C-alpha cells in the first residue's frame, strides 16, 4: 500500500543523500529487479532516442528512461517509475497517459524483435488503481504486483 511506500521512503532517507521520493522509488524498483531470479541484468537512467513533443520544447530527440532489464527468458522490460501520491485523479491519469505515449514512441538503439520488448509503468497503489484501465501495450503496476508481472515475462 502507499503507507508502506511512505515508510520505506522515510527509512531509506537515512541511508542516502537522495531526498526526492521519485528517485528513491526508482531505486527501490531497480533493487527489486536486481534481486529477482527472473532478471539477468538491470540498467538505470539511460538516454535513448525518442521523437515526441513537449509543451516546453518543439521536438525532443532523446528521453531519459528509468530502468531497462533483460530477463533470463530473453525479453527486455522497459520500466518507467511514476511516483504520484499527491496528485488528484485527473492529473494522475494525464501523467500516465503521457508516459504511455512516450514509451510507445521509444526507439531502442538495438535490433530486437518487438514481441520480446515489454513496457511497464510502476507507480503507487493509488495511481495504479486510478489508471489500470489505461493499460494496453504498456502495462501498469504497483510495487505489490511487480513480481507477478515480471514472473510472467
PDB file of C-alpha atoms in Angstrom:
ATOM      1  CA  UNK A   1       0.000   0.000   0.000  1.00  0.00           C
ATOM      2  CA  UNK A   2       1.037   3.638  -0.255  1.00  0.00           C
ATOM      3  CA  UNK A   3       1.521   3.809   3.537  1.00  0.00           C
ATOM      4  CA  UNK A   4       4.195   1.113   3.171  1.00  0.00           C
ATOM      5  CA  UNK A   5       5.867   3.124   0.400  1.00  0.00           C
ATOM      6  CA  UNK A   6       5.934   6.210   2.628  1.00  0.00           C
ATOM      7  CA  UNK A   7       7.515   4.114   5.390  1.00  0.00           C
ATOM      8  CA  UNK A   8      10.138   2.679   3.011  1.00  0.00           C
ATOM      9  CA  UNK A   9      10.990   6.157   1.722  1.00  0.00           C
ATOM     10  CA  UNK A  10      11.394   7.548   5.235  1.00  0.00           C
ATOM     11  CA  UNK A  11      13.653   4.612   6.199  1.00  0.00           C
ATOM     12  CA  UNK A  12      15.730   4.987   3.028  1.00  0.00           C
ATOM     13  CA  UNK A  13      16.385   8.689   3.515  1.00  0.00           C
ATOM     14  CA  UNK A  14      18.688   7.990   6.468  1.00  0.00           C
ATOM     15  CA  UNK A  15      20.919   5.836   4.191  1.00  0.00           C
ATOM     16  CA  UNK A  16      21.323   8.179   1.225  1.00  0.00           C
ATOM     17  CA  UNK A  17      21.713  11.845   0.365  1.00  0.00           C
ATOM     18  CA  UNK A  18      18.819  11.468  -2.059  1.00  0.00           C
ATOM     19  CA  UNK A  19      15.653  13.042  -0.665  1.00  0.00           C
ATOM     20  CA  UNK A  20      13.378  13.102  -3.739  1.00  0.00           C
ATOM     21  CA  UNK A  21      10.687  10.417  -3.416  1.00  0.00           C
ATOM     22  CA  UNK A  22      10.545   9.723  -7.164  1.00  0.00           C
ATOM     23  CA  UNK A  23      14.269   8.930  -7.341  1.00  0.00           C
ATOM     24  CA  UNK A  24      14.077   6.757  -4.221  1.00  0.00           C
ATOM     25  CA  UNK A  25      11.092   4.948  -5.734  1.00  0.00           C
ATOM     26  CA  UNK A  26      13.133   4.221  -8.901  1.00  0.00           C
ATOM     27  CA  UNK A  27      15.918   2.833  -6.749  1.00  0.00           C
ATOM     28  CA  UNK A  28      13.511   0.521  -4.898  1.00  0.00           C
ATOM     29  CA  UNK A  29      12.203  -0.837  -8.180  1.00  0.00           C
ATOM     30  CA  UNK A  30      15.715  -1.292  -9.598  1.00  0.00           C
ATOM     31  CA  UNK A  31      16.911  -3.033  -6.434  1.00  0.00           C
ATOM     32  CA  UNK A  32      13.935  -5.388  -6.524  1.00  0.00           C
ATOM     33  CA  UNK A  33      14.682  -6.257 -10.144  1.00  0.00           C
ATOM     34  CA  UNK A  34      18.384  -6.799  -9.409  1.00  0.00           C
ATOM     35  CA  UNK A  35      17.384  -9.395  -6.808  1.00  0.00           C
ATOM     36  CA  UNK A  36      14.737 -11.125  -8.918  1.00  0.00           C
ATOM     37  CA  UNK A  37      15.668 -14.632 -10.081  1.00  0.00           C
ATOM     38  CA  UNK A  38      13.856 -13.880 -13.379  1.00  0.00           C
ATOM     39  CA  UNK A  39      16.087 -10.902 -14.220  1.00  0.00           C
ATOM     40  CA  UNK A  40      19.557 -11.234 -15.735  1.00  0.00           C
ATOM     41  CA  UNK A  41      20.687  -7.588 -15.969  1.00  0.00           C
ATOM     42  CA  UNK A  42      19.403  -4.134 -14.930  1.00  0.00           C
ATOM     43  CA  UNK A  43      20.350  -0.698 -16.324  1.00  0.00           C
ATOM     44  CA  UNK A  44      19.171   2.566 -14.790  1.00  0.00           C
ATOM     45  CA  UNK A  45      18.711   6.083 -16.222  1.00  0.00           C
ATOM     46  CA  UNK A  46      19.603   5.568 -19.875  1.00  0.00           C
ATOM     47  CA  UNK A  47      19.208   8.270 -22.521  1.00  0.00           C
ATOM     48  CA  UNK A  48      17.601   6.875 -25.661  1.00  0.00           C
ATOM     49  CA  UNK A  49      16.464   8.308 -28.970  1.00  0.00           C
ATOM     50  CA  UNK A  50      12.793   9.209 -29.000  1.00  0.00           C
ATOM     51  CA  UNK A  51      10.690  11.600 -31.005  1.00  0.00           C
ATOM     52  CA  UNK A  52       7.952  13.353 -29.095  1.00  0.00           C
ATOM     53  CA  UNK A  53       6.742  16.865 -28.484  1.00  0.00           C
ATOM     54  CA  UNK A  54       6.687  18.760 -25.236  1.00  0.00           C
ATOM     55  CA  UNK A  55       4.827  21.898 -24.272  1.00  0.00           C
ATOM     56  CA  UNK A  56       8.233  23.359 -23.346  1.00  0.00           C
ATOM     57  CA  UNK A  57      10.187  22.319 -26.450  1.00  0.00           C
ATOM     58  CA  UNK A  58       9.266  21.951 -30.122  1.00  0.00           C
ATOM     59  CA  UNK A  59      10.724  18.483 -30.568  1.00  0.00           C
ATOM     60  CA  UNK A  60      12.564  16.188 -28.192  1.00  0.00           C
ATOM     61  CA  UNK A  61      15.011  13.735 -29.768  1.00  0.00           C
ATOM     62  CA  UNK A  62      16.039  11.824 -26.654  1.00  0.00           C
ATOM     63  CA  UNK A  63      14.371  10.594 -23.490  1.00  0.00           C
ATOM     64  CA  UNK A  64      15.949   9.655 -20.206  1.00  0.00           C
ATOM     65  CA  UNK A  65      14.414   6.381 -19.139  1.00  0.00           C
ATOM     66  CA  UNK A  66      14.274   4.957 -15.670  1.00  0.00           C
ATOM     67  CA  UNK A  67      15.040   1.253 -15.929  1.00  0.00           C
ATOM     68  CA  UNK A  68      15.702  -1.412 -18.523  1.00  0.00           C
ATOM     69  CA  UNK A  69      16.162  -5.024 -17.626  1.00  0.00           C
ATOM     70  CA  UNK A  70      16.951  -8.166 -19.528  1.00  0.00           C
ATOM     71  CA  UNK A  71      15.080 -11.207 -18.283  1.00  0.00           C
ATOM     72  CA  UNK A  72      16.552 -14.690 -18.178  1.00  0.00           C
ATOM     73  CA  UNK A  73      13.989 -15.652 -20.846  1.00  0.00           C
ATOM     74  CA  UNK A  74      15.483 -13.063 -23.232  1.00  0.00           C
ATOM     75  CA  UNK A  75      12.963 -10.229 -23.004  1.00  0.00           C
ATOM     76  CA  UNK A  76      13.752  -6.572 -22.496  1.00  0.00           C
ATOM     77  CA  UNK A  77      11.499  -4.869 -19.972  1.00  0.00           C
ATOM     78  CA  UNK A  78      11.426  -1.108 -20.270  1.00  0.00           C
ATOM     79  CA  UNK A  79      10.179   0.397 -16.995  1.00  0.00           C
ATOM     80  CA  UNK A  80       9.122   3.897 -16.127  1.00  0.00           C
ATOM     81  CA  UNK A  81       8.604   4.737 -12.470  1.00  0.00           C
ATOM     82  CA  UNK A  82       5.942   7.322 -11.741  1.00  0.00           C
ATOM     83  CA  UNK A  83       5.569   8.255  -8.104  1.00  0.00           C
ATOM     84  CA  UNK A  84       2.473  10.407  -7.625  1.00  0.00           C
ATOM     85  CA  UNK A  85       0.858  10.142  -4.205  1.00  0.00           C
ATOM     86  CA  UNK A  86      -0.128  13.811  -4.008  1.00  0.00           C
ATOM     87  CA  UNK A  87      -1.826  14.248  -7.403  1.00  0.00           C
ATOM     88  CA  UNK A  88      -5.562  14.201  -7.947  1.00  0.00           C
ATOM     89  CA  UNK A  89      -7.137  11.583 -10.223  1.00  0.00           C
ATOM     90  CA  UNK A  90      -7.244  13.833 -13.300  1.00  0.00           C
ATOM     91  CA  UNK A  91      -3.573  14.837 -13.035  1.00  0.00           C
ATOM     92  CA  UNK A  92      -2.522  11.244 -12.361  1.00  0.00           C
ATOM     93  CA  UNK A  93      -4.359   9.987 -15.446  1.00  0.00           C
ATOM     94  CA  UNK A  94      -2.833  12.781 -17.552  1.00  0.00           C
ATOM     95  CA  UNK A  95       0.673  11.889 -16.306  1.00  0.00           C
ATOM     96  CA  UNK A  96       0.225   8.177 -17.059  1.00  0.00           C
ATOM     97  CA  UNK A  97      -1.360   8.804 -20.490  1.00  0.00           C
ATOM     98  CA  UNK A  98       1.609  10.984 -21.471  1.00  0.00           C
ATOM     99  CA  UNK A  99       4.071   8.396 -20.220  1.00  0.00           C
ATOM    100  CA  UNK A 100       2.337   5.664 -22.215  1.00  0.00           C
ATOM    101  CA  UNK A 101       2.695   7.753 -25.387  1.00  0.00           C
ATOM    102  CA  UNK A 102       6.362   8.447 -24.701  1.00  0.00           C
ATOM    103  CA  UNK A 103       7.046   4.757 -24.060  1.00  0.00           C
ATOM    104  CA  UNK A 104       5.312   3.737 -27.283  1.00  0.00           C
ATOM    105  CA  UNK A 105       7.424   6.253 -29.255  1.00  0.00           C
ATOM    106  CA  UNK A 106      10.698   4.968 -27.855  1.00  0.00           C
ATOM    107  CA  UNK A 107      13.231   3.661 -30.369  1.00  0.00           C
ATOM    108  CA  UNK A 108      15.704   1.172 -28.969  1.00  0.00           C
ATOM    109  CA  UNK A 109      19.239   1.582 -30.348  1.00  0.00           C
ATOM    110  CA  UNK A 110      19.476  -2.171 -30.973  1.00  0.00           C
ATOM    111  CA  UNK A 111      17.665  -4.546 -33.304  1.00  0.00           C
ATOM    112  CA  UNK A 112      15.346  -6.532 -31.085  1.00  0.00           C
ATOM    113  CA  UNK A 113      12.055  -8.193 -32.070  1.00  0.00           C
ATOM    114  CA  UNK A 114       9.028  -6.215 -30.845  1.00  0.00           C
ATOM    115  CA  UNK A 115       7.493  -9.336 -29.315  1.00  0.00           C
ATOM    116  CA  UNK A 116      10.461  -9.539 -26.927  1.00  0.00           C
ATOM    117  CA  UNK A 117      10.074  -5.964 -25.636  1.00  0.00           C
ATOM    118  CA  UNK A 118       7.729  -5.264 -22.748  1.00  0.00           C
ATOM    119  CA  UNK A 119       6.788  -1.810 -21.478  1.00  0.00           C
ATOM    120  CA  UNK A 120       5.771  -1.276 -17.875  1.00  0.00           C
ATOM    121  CA  UNK A 121       4.883   1.700 -15.705  1.00  0.00           C
ATOM    122  CA  UNK A 122       5.447   1.151 -11.979  1.00  0.00           C
ATOM    123  CA  UNK A 123       3.568   3.564  -9.756  1.00  0.00           C
ATOM    124  CA  UNK A 124       1.915   3.951  -6.357  1.00  0.00           C
ATOM    125  CA  UNK A 125      -1.091   1.820  -5.453  1.00  0.00           C
ATOM    126  CA  UNK A 126      -3.322   4.901  -5.601  1.00  0.00           C
ATOM    127  CA  UNK A 127      -2.171   5.794  -9.128  1.00  0.00           C
ATOM    128  CA  UNK A 128      -2.306   2.126 -10.177  1.00  0.00           C
ATOM    129  CA  UNK A 129      -5.954   1.880  -9.132  1.00  0.00           C
ATOM    130  CA  UNK A 130      -6.809   5.159 -10.888  1.00  0.00           C
ATOM    131  CA  UNK A 131      -5.130   4.270 -14.196  1.00  0.00           C
ATOM    132  CA  UNK A 132      -5.346   0.494 -14.630  1.00  0.00           C
ATOM    133  CA  UNK A 133      -7.926   0.910 -17.412  1.00  0.00           C
ATOM    134  CA  UNK A 134      -5.303   2.792 -19.482  1.00  0.00           C
ATOM    135  CA  UNK A 135      -3.069  -0.285 -19.719  1.00  0.00           C
ATOM    136  CA  UNK A 136      -2.704  -1.889 -23.130  1.00  0.00           C
ATOM    137  CA  UNK A 137       0.613  -2.277 -24.942  1.00  0.00           C
ATOM    138  CA  UNK A 138       2.097  -0.570 -21.891  1.00  0.00           C
ATOM    139  CA  UNK A 139       1.304  -2.420 -18.671  1.00  0.00           C
ATOM    140  CA  UNK A 140       0.766  -0.611 -15.364  1.00  0.00           C
ATOM    141  CA  UNK A 141       1.555  -1.996 -11.924  1.00  0.00           C
ATOM    142  CA  UNK A 142       2.436  -1.076  -8.369  1.00  0.00           C
ATOM    143  CA  UNK A 143       5.249  -2.437  -6.201  1.00  0.00           C
ATOM    144  CA  UNK A 144       2.986  -5.095  -4.735  1.00  0.00           C
ATOM    145  CA  UNK A 145       2.224  -6.630  -8.153  1.00  0.00           C
ATOM    146  CA  UNK A 146       5.628  -6.048  -9.768  1.00  0.00           C
ATOM    147  CA  UNK A 147       6.865  -9.590  -9.128  1.00  0.00           C
ATOM    148  CA  UNK A 148       3.724 -11.140 -10.657  1.00  0.00           C
ATOM    149  CA  UNK A 149       4.214  -9.201 -13.880  1.00  0.00           C
ATOM    150  CA  UNK A 150       7.962  -9.788 -14.126  1.00  0.00           C
ATOM    151  CA  UNK A 151       7.447 -13.504 -13.447  1.00  0.00           C
ATOM    152  CA  UNK A 152       5.096 -13.692 -16.464  1.00  0.00           C
ATOM    153  CA  UNK A 153       7.880 -12.470 -18.742  1.00  0.00           C
TER     154      UNK A 153
END
